Coordinates of C-alpha atoms in Angstrom, one line a residue:
M1 CA -2.4 16.2 -18.7
S2 CA -5.7 15.1 -18.4
P3 CA -7.2 12.2 -19.8
S4 CA -9.6 11.8 -22.3
K5 CA -12.6 9.6 -23.1
S6 CA -10.2 7.5 -24.8
E7 CA -7.6 7.3 -22.2
T8 CA -6.7 6.8 -18.6
F9 CA -4.0 6.8 -16.2
V10 CA -3.2 3.9 -13.7
E11 CA -1.0 4.3 -10.7
A12 CA 2.0 1.7 -11.0
A13 CA 5.4 1.3 -9.1
G14 CA 5.0 5.5 -8.5
R15 CA 4.4 6.5 -12.1
D16 CA 1.2 7.2 -14.1
V17 CA 1.0 4.7 -16.7
R18 CA -1.4 5.7 -20.1
V19 CA -4.0 3.1 -20.7
S20 CA -5.3 3.7 -23.8
S21 CA -9.2 2.7 -24.9
P22 CA -10.1 1.7 -21.1
D23 CA -13.6 0.8 -21.8
K24 CA -12.8 -1.7 -24.7
V25 CA -14.4 -4.9 -24.2
V26 CA -11.6 -7.4 -24.5
F27 CA -13.4 -10.6 -23.3
P28 CA -17.0 -10.2 -24.7
E29 CA -18.6 -12.8 -23.0
P30 CA -17.7 -11.9 -19.5
G31 CA -17.5 -8.1 -20.5
I32 CA -14.1 -7.8 -19.2
T33 CA -12.6 -4.3 -20.5
K34 CA -9.1 -3.1 -21.0
L35 CA -9.1 -1.4 -18.0
E36 CA -10.4 -4.5 -15.8
L37 CA -7.7 -6.4 -17.4
V38 CA -5.0 -4.1 -16.3
Q39 CA -6.4 -3.8 -13.0
Y40 CA -6.1 -7.7 -12.6
Y41 CA -2.4 -7.4 -13.4
V42 CA -2.1 -4.7 -11.1
A43 CA -3.3 -6.9 -8.3
V44 CA -1.1 -9.9 -8.8
A45 CA 1.7 -7.8 -10.0
E46 CA 4.3 -9.6 -7.2
G47 CA 3.2 -13.5 -8.4
A48 CA 3.3 -12.3 -12.2
L49 CA 6.4 -10.5 -11.7
R50 CA 7.9 -13.5 -10.0
G51 CA 7.3 -15.4 -13.2
A52 CA 8.3 -12.9 -15.7
G53 CA 10.1 -9.9 -14.3
G54 CA 13.5 -9.6 -15.1
R55 CA 13.4 -12.1 -18.7
P56 CA 13.4 -11.0 -21.7
M57 CA 9.6 -11.6 -23.6
V58 CA 8.2 -12.0 -26.6
L59 CA 5.0 -9.5 -26.9
K60 CA 2.2 -11.5 -27.9
R61 CA -0.3 -9.0 -28.8
F62 CA -4.1 -9.1 -29.8
P63 CA -4.6 -5.5 -31.1
K64 CA -8.2 -6.9 -32.3
G65 CA -9.3 -8.9 -29.3
I66 CA -9.6 -12.5 -28.7
D67 CA -11.7 -13.5 -31.9
T68 CA -8.7 -12.8 -34.1
E69 CA -5.4 -14.2 -34.3
P70 CA -2.5 -12.5 -32.2
F71 CA 0.9 -11.4 -33.6
F72 CA 4.3 -11.9 -32.0
Q73 CA 6.2 -9.3 -31.5
K74 CA 10.0 -10.1 -30.2
R75 CA 11.4 -6.3 -30.8
V76 CA 10.5 -4.1 -28.2
P77 CA 8.9 -0.9 -29.6
E78 CA 11.4 1.7 -30.3
N79 CA 9.3 4.3 -28.4
H80 CA 9.0 2.3 -25.2
P81 CA 9.4 4.2 -22.1
D82 CA 12.8 4.2 -19.8
Y83 CA 11.3 1.9 -17.0
V84 CA 11.1 -0.8 -19.6
E85 CA 14.6 -2.6 -20.1
T86 CA 15.8 -4.4 -23.0
A87 CA 17.9 -7.7 -23.9
T88 CA 19.4 -8.5 -27.3
L89 CA 18.8 -12.5 -27.7
H90 CA 20.7 -14.2 -30.8
Y91 CA 18.7 -17.0 -32.5
A92 CA 20.2 -19.7 -34.6
S93 CA 18.7 -18.2 -37.7
G94 CA 21.5 -15.4 -37.1
R95 CA 18.9 -13.0 -36.4
S96 CA 18.8 -11.0 -33.4
A97 CA 16.2 -9.2 -31.3
E98 CA 16.1 -6.4 -29.0
E99 CA 13.4 -7.6 -26.6
A100 CA 11.1 -6.2 -23.7
V101 CA 12.3 -6.9 -20.1
I102 CA 10.0 -5.5 -17.4
R103 CA 10.8 -5.6 -13.5
D104 CA 7.9 -3.4 -12.0
T105 CA 4.1 -3.1 -12.1
A106 CA 4.3 0.0 -14.8
G107 CA 6.1 -2.2 -16.7
L108 CA 2.9 -4.8 -16.6
V109 CA 0.6 -2.3 -17.5
W110 CA 2.7 -1.1 -20.2
V111 CA 2.6 -4.4 -21.6
V112 CA -1.4 -4.9 -21.4
N113 CA -1.8 -1.4 -22.9
L114 CA -0.1 -2.9 -26.1
G115 CA -2.8 -5.5 -26.4
C116 CA -1.0 -8.3 -24.8
L117 CA -3.0 -11.0 -22.8
D118 CA -0.5 -13.3 -21.4
L119 CA 3.5 -13.0 -20.8
N120 CA 5.7 -15.0 -22.7
P121 CA 9.4 -15.0 -21.3
H122 CA 12.3 -16.8 -22.1
P123 CA 13.3 -19.0 -19.3
V124 CA 16.6 -17.1 -18.8
R125 CA 17.6 -13.9 -16.7
A126 CA 18.6 -10.6 -18.9
E127 CA 21.7 -10.8 -17.1
D128 CA 22.6 -14.2 -18.4
L129 CA 21.1 -15.1 -21.6
D130 CA 22.7 -18.5 -22.4
H131 CA 21.9 -20.0 -19.1
P132 CA 18.3 -20.8 -18.1
D133 CA 17.7 -20.9 -14.7
E134 CA 14.4 -22.4 -15.0
L135 CA 13.5 -26.1 -16.2
R136 CA 10.1 -26.5 -17.7
I137 CA 7.6 -29.0 -17.9
D138 CA 4.3 -28.6 -19.8
L139 CA 1.8 -31.6 -19.5
D140 CA -0.6 -31.3 -22.7
P141 CA -3.1 -33.6 -22.7
M142 CA -4.5 -35.2 -26.0
P143 CA -8.3 -35.3 -26.9
G144 CA -10.2 -37.8 -24.5
V145 CA -7.9 -37.4 -21.5
D146 CA -9.5 -35.9 -18.6
W147 CA -8.0 -33.6 -15.5
S148 CA -7.8 -36.9 -13.3
Q149 CA -5.2 -38.4 -15.6
I150 CA -3.3 -35.3 -16.1
V151 CA -3.1 -34.9 -12.2
D152 CA -1.9 -38.4 -12.4
V153 CA 1.1 -37.9 -14.6
A154 CA 1.7 -34.6 -12.7
M155 CA 2.5 -36.3 -9.1
V156 CA 4.6 -38.8 -11.2
A157 CA 6.8 -35.6 -12.8
R158 CA 7.1 -34.4 -9.4
E159 CA 8.3 -37.6 -7.8
V160 CA 11.1 -38.0 -11.0
L161 CA 12.4 -34.2 -10.3
D162 CA 12.1 -35.0 -6.7
D163 CA 14.5 -38.0 -7.2
Y164 CA 16.6 -35.9 -9.4
G165 CA 17.1 -33.1 -7.1
L166 CA 14.9 -30.6 -8.3
V167 CA 11.5 -28.8 -6.7
G168 CA 8.6 -28.9 -9.0
W169 CA 6.1 -26.0 -8.5
P170 CA 2.7 -26.8 -10.5
K171 CA 0.7 -24.1 -12.3
T172 CA -2.5 -24.7 -14.4
S173 CA -1.7 -23.7 -18.2
G174 CA -4.7 -21.8 -18.6
S175 CA -6.1 -23.9 -20.9
R176 CA -6.3 -27.7 -20.1
G177 CA -2.9 -28.7 -19.1
L178 CA -0.3 -28.2 -16.6
H179 CA 3.0 -26.8 -16.2
I180 CA 5.6 -27.6 -13.7
L181 CA 8.6 -25.3 -13.1
A182 CA 11.8 -26.1 -11.3
R183 CA 14.5 -23.4 -10.8
I184 CA 17.9 -24.5 -11.4
A185 CA 21.5 -23.2 -11.4
P186 CA 21.9 -21.0 -14.3
Q187 CA 25.1 -23.3 -15.1
W188 CA 23.8 -25.4 -18.3
D189 CA 23.3 -24.2 -21.8
F190 CA 20.1 -24.8 -23.7
R191 CA 21.1 -27.8 -25.4
D192 CA 22.0 -29.5 -21.8
V193 CA 18.4 -27.9 -20.1
R194 CA 16.4 -29.5 -23.1
L195 CA 18.0 -33.0 -22.6
A196 CA 17.5 -32.7 -18.9
A197 CA 13.7 -31.9 -19.6
E198 CA 13.3 -34.7 -22.5
T199 CA 15.1 -36.9 -19.5
V200 CA 12.3 -35.9 -17.4
A201 CA 9.8 -36.5 -20.2
R202 CA 10.8 -40.0 -21.1
E203 CA 11.1 -41.4 -17.2
V204 CA 7.9 -40.3 -16.7
E205 CA 6.4 -42.4 -19.7
N206 CA 8.7 -45.2 -18.0
R207 CA 6.9 -44.6 -14.8
A208 CA 3.4 -44.3 -16.0
P209 CA 2.9 -46.0 -19.3
G210 CA -0.2 -45.5 -21.2
L211 CA -0.8 -42.5 -19.0
A212 CA 2.2 -40.4 -20.2
T213 CA 4.2 -40.2 -23.2
A214 CA 7.5 -38.3 -24.4
R215 CA 6.8 -39.2 -28.2
W216 CA 7.0 -35.9 -30.1
W217 CA 5.0 -36.6 -33.0
K218 CA 1.5 -36.1 -32.1
E219 CA -0.1 -39.0 -33.8
E220 CA 2.0 -41.3 -31.7
R221 CA 0.5 -40.3 -28.4
G222 CA -2.9 -42.0 -28.2
E223 CA -5.4 -40.6 -25.6
S224 CA -2.0 -39.9 -23.5
V225 CA -0.7 -36.7 -21.6
F226 CA 2.3 -35.4 -23.7
V227 CA 5.4 -34.6 -21.2
D228 CA 6.6 -31.5 -23.5
F229 CA 10.1 -31.2 -23.1
N230 CA 10.5 -29.0 -26.3
Q231 CA 9.4 -26.1 -24.7
N232 CA 12.7 -25.6 -23.6
A233 CA 14.6 -25.2 -26.7
K234 CA 16.2 -21.6 -27.1
D235 CA 13.5 -19.8 -29.4
R236 CA 10.6 -21.3 -27.2
T237 CA 8.6 -19.2 -24.6
V238 CA 5.4 -20.5 -22.5
A239 CA 3.1 -18.1 -20.7
S240 CA 4.3 -17.5 -17.2
A241 CA 2.5 -17.5 -13.8
Y242 CA -0.9 -15.2 -13.5
S243 CA -1.2 -14.9 -17.5
V244 CA -4.3 -14.6 -18.5
R245 CA -5.3 -16.5 -21.9
P246 CA -7.4 -15.8 -24.9
L247 CA -10.1 -18.0 -24.1
A248 CA -13.5 -16.9 -23.9
D249 CA -14.0 -17.2 -20.0
A250 CA -10.7 -15.0 -19.1
R251 CA -8.9 -18.1 -17.9
V252 CA -5.5 -17.2 -16.0
S253 CA -2.7 -19.8 -15.7
T254 CA -2.5 -20.1 -11.8
P255 CA 0.0 -21.4 -9.4
L256 CA -1.2 -24.1 -7.2
D257 CA 0.3 -26.0 -4.1
W258 CA 0.6 -30.0 -5.1
A259 CA -2.3 -30.8 -2.6
E260 CA -4.9 -28.6 -4.5
L261 CA -4.5 -30.2 -7.9
H262 CA -7.1 -33.1 -7.2
D263 CA -9.9 -30.9 -6.4
R264 CA -9.3 -27.9 -8.3
R265 CA -10.1 -27.2 -12.1
P266 CA -8.2 -24.9 -14.4
E267 CA -11.8 -23.5 -15.3
E268 CA -12.5 -21.9 -11.7
F269 CA -9.2 -19.6 -12.1
T270 CA -10.2 -16.4 -13.9
V271 CA -9.6 -12.7 -14.2
R272 CA -12.5 -12.2 -12.0
T273 CA -11.8 -15.0 -9.1
V274 CA -7.7 -15.0 -9.1
P275 CA -7.3 -11.4 -7.7
A276 CA -9.2 -12.7 -4.4
R277 CA -7.2 -15.9 -4.2
F278 CA -4.4 -14.0 -4.2
A279 CA -5.1 -11.4 -1.7
D280 CA -6.2 -14.2 0.4
R281 CA -3.5 -16.5 0.5
G282 CA -0.8 -14.9 -1.7
D283 CA 1.1 -17.1 -4.2
P284 CA 2.0 -20.6 -4.0
H285 CA 4.9 -19.9 -5.6
A286 CA 6.1 -17.7 -3.3
G287 CA 9.3 -19.6 -2.4
I288 CA 10.3 -21.2 -5.9
D289 CA 13.4 -18.8 -6.1
D290 CA 14.8 -20.3 -2.8
A291 CA 14.5 -23.8 -4.0
V292 CA 17.4 -23.7 -6.6
G293 CA 18.7 -27.3 -8.1
T294 CA 21.0 -29.0 -10.2
L295 CA 20.7 -30.8 -13.4
D296 CA 23.9 -33.5 -12.5
G297 CA 21.3 -36.2 -11.9
L298 CA 19.2 -35.8 -14.7
L299 CA 21.9 -35.7 -16.9
Q300 CA 23.5 -38.6 -15.6
L301 CA 20.4 -40.4 -16.4
A302 CA 20.1 -39.0 -19.7
K303 CA 23.2 -41.1 -20.5
D304 CA 22.2 -44.1 -18.7
L305 CA 19.0 -43.9 -20.6
G306 CA 21.0 -43.6 -23.9
P307 CA 19.8 -41.8 -27.1
A308 CA 15.7 -41.4 -27.4
E309 CA 14.7 -43.3 -30.4
K310 CA 14.5 -41.2 -33.5
P311 CA 11.7 -41.4 -36.0
P312 CA 12.7 -43.3 -39.5
R313 CA 13.5 -41.1 -42.4
G314 CA 12.4 -41.0 -45.9
G315 CA 14.5 -42.6 -48.8
D316 CA 13.9 -39.9 -51.2
G317 CA 16.9 -37.8 -50.0
S318 CA 14.6 -35.0 -48.4
G319 CA 15.8 -36.3 -44.9
R320 CA 11.9 -35.9 -44.5
R321 CA 10.6 -38.0 -41.2
V322 CA 8.2 -41.1 -42.5
S323 CA 5.1 -41.4 -40.0
T324 CA 4.6 -44.8 -38.8
M325 CA 0.6 -43.7 -39.0
P326 CA -1.7 -43.8 -41.9
L327 CA -1.9 -39.6 -41.6
I328 CA -3.6 -37.8 -44.4
E329 CA -4.0 -33.8 -44.3
V330 CA -7.2 -32.3 -44.7
A331 CA -6.3 -28.5 -44.7
R332 CA -4.1 -25.5 -44.0
T333 CA -5.8 -22.2 -42.9
K334 CA -4.9 -19.0 -41.6
T335 CA -7.3 -19.3 -38.6
K336 CA -8.7 -21.5 -36.2
P337 CA -12.3 -21.1 -37.2
E338 CA -11.5 -22.0 -40.6
A339 CA -9.8 -25.3 -39.7
L340 CA -12.7 -26.0 -37.5
E341 CA -14.9 -25.3 -40.7
A342 CA -12.7 -27.5 -43.3
L343 CA -12.9 -30.3 -40.4
E344 CA -16.4 -30.3 -40.7
Q345 CA -16.4 -30.6 -44.7
W346 CA -14.4 -33.6 -44.3
K347 CA -16.4 -35.1 -42.0
A348 CA -19.7 -34.5 -43.9
R349 CA -17.7 -35.8 -47.1
H350 CA -16.7 -39.3 -45.0
P351 CA -19.0 -40.0 -42.6
E352 CA -18.5 -43.3 -42.0
V353 CA -14.8 -42.6 -41.6
A354 CA -15.7 -39.7 -39.1
A355 CA -17.5 -42.1 -37.1
E356 CA -14.5 -44.3 -36.4
L357 CA -12.1 -41.9 -35.3
H358 CA -10.9 -41.7 -31.6
P359 CA -11.0 -38.1 -30.3
A360 CA -7.0 -38.1 -30.3
D361 CA -7.2 -39.2 -34.0
V362 CA -8.2 -35.8 -35.4
M363 CA -5.3 -33.0 -34.8
I364 CA -5.5 -29.5 -35.5
D365 CA -2.3 -28.2 -34.9
G366 CA -1.4 -24.3 -34.3
M367 CA 1.9 -23.9 -36.4
R368 CA 4.2 -20.7 -35.4
G369 CA 4.5 -18.4 -38.8
S370 CA 7.0 -15.7 -38.6
S371 CA 4.6 -13.0 -36.7
S372 CA 1.6 -15.0 -36.2
L373 CA -0.1 -18.7 -36.2
W374 CA -1.5 -20.6 -39.1
Y375 CA -3.4 -24.1 -38.6
R376 CA -3.2 -27.5 -40.0
V377 CA -5.7 -30.4 -40.1
R378 CA -4.5 -33.8 -40.2
I379 CA -6.4 -37.1 -39.5
N380 CA -5.0 -40.5 -38.0
L381 CA -6.8 -43.3 -39.9
Q382 CA -5.5 -45.9 -37.3
H383 CA -8.7 -46.9 -36.1
V384 CA -10.1 -46.9 -39.4
P385 CA -10.5 -50.8 -41.3
E386 CA -7.5 -50.5 -44.1
A387 CA -9.9 -50.9 -46.7
G388 CA -12.4 -48.3 -45.7
R389 CA -9.4 -45.5 -45.4
P390 CA -9.8 -42.6 -47.8
A391 CA -6.5 -41.5 -49.7
Q392 CA -5.0 -38.2 -49.6
E393 CA -7.4 -35.9 -51.3
E394 CA -6.4 -32.3 -52.5
L395 CA -7.1 -29.8 -49.3
I396 CA -9.9 -28.3 -48.8
A397 CA -8.1 -25.2 -48.0
D398 CA -4.5 -24.4 -48.7
Y399 CA -3.2 -21.4 -46.9
D400 CA 0.2 -20.5 -47.8
P401 CA 1.8 -18.8 -44.8
W402 CA 4.9 -17.8 -46.6
A403 CA 3.6 -16.2 -49.6
G404 CA 4.7 -12.5 -50.2
K405 CA 7.8 -13.1 -47.9
V406 CA 10.9 -12.2 -48.8
W407 CA 13.6 -13.8 -47.5
P408 CA 16.8 -12.7 -46.4
G409 CA 19.5 -13.6 -49.3
A410 CA 17.2 -14.0 -52.2
P411 CA 18.1 -12.3 -55.3
G412 CA 17.7 -8.7 -55.4
R413 CA 17.8 -8.5 -51.5

């Protein structure tokens, strides 16, 4: 079949894989096309497959480009090629999904052709879906935190992992933060793995008070690095190594050596710079699968530390958490630009209050819906004198992500 103007074929793993609309511009600012994105993944395939190969993955698709919200597709398309395997995952909701499992470069090209930029695998192998073989530590800086503080926290996390029998492998998140991965024997279930990750977070906070926090609720973190342990929950995925992130500069989640952390910056690693680095020095995570550790030490530490502090609950019978901070909600929106616009409207209404806010007091949270993100804008008034704190007002925007959704078990279903 001869390629037309709207398609071409890329040789990958001994196969000719179709790429539709190869000239479509995916990243307008640097002018990166869909074909260039495919060629990037072919160039770094060994490293990308080390992170995502053989694992079921959620397909995070950007069919209309990076300036629109993606949708999350758990179920593999019915017409997937025979070189893309599947694995059926069962969720706490009682639902299941047959998800894609790629094992070679042809699978990578197929995923990118669907409109996926980053790869989002689960921390399990397709051969054993109940026992993770990867512990994931996500260092998520709050607004106002600089790179040097993130690196300091990463070094403490490395020390904690080492003290308890694990080897940490760092990579940029592809945004502002860092991920640290540790291979583990697939002997523990998701509950134990999440507990181990939470214990790492608590111990890092104990060793680096003020720099790091394990507090789950965003408004309680201040200007610190959140050691996010909940990425180890059963239904969570993170962008794996060499994933291209949906930022304007086509930034890449890039594996690093520990010695590089102080001198390198996330913005250095893009679709156009990483292939040369990979060709020149190979993958810094090449040894990760040979460094399998145990959770025994962390699980014992969890017992020694005792249960983590739980937030207070409301007395109205709802069971909802009661925040310890003076929060107000500004808006709920479908897109992030709408959220930012609502925030500016609120600031214009309350200029004196806005002037008192610290960077971490403004929270724009991407909330996972059934198949896409929506956004919530909140303000923490902790640094505003109590007499000058505005009351909760009617939301500037009130998007309902559940409108029109029909729930299983509803009347008529």
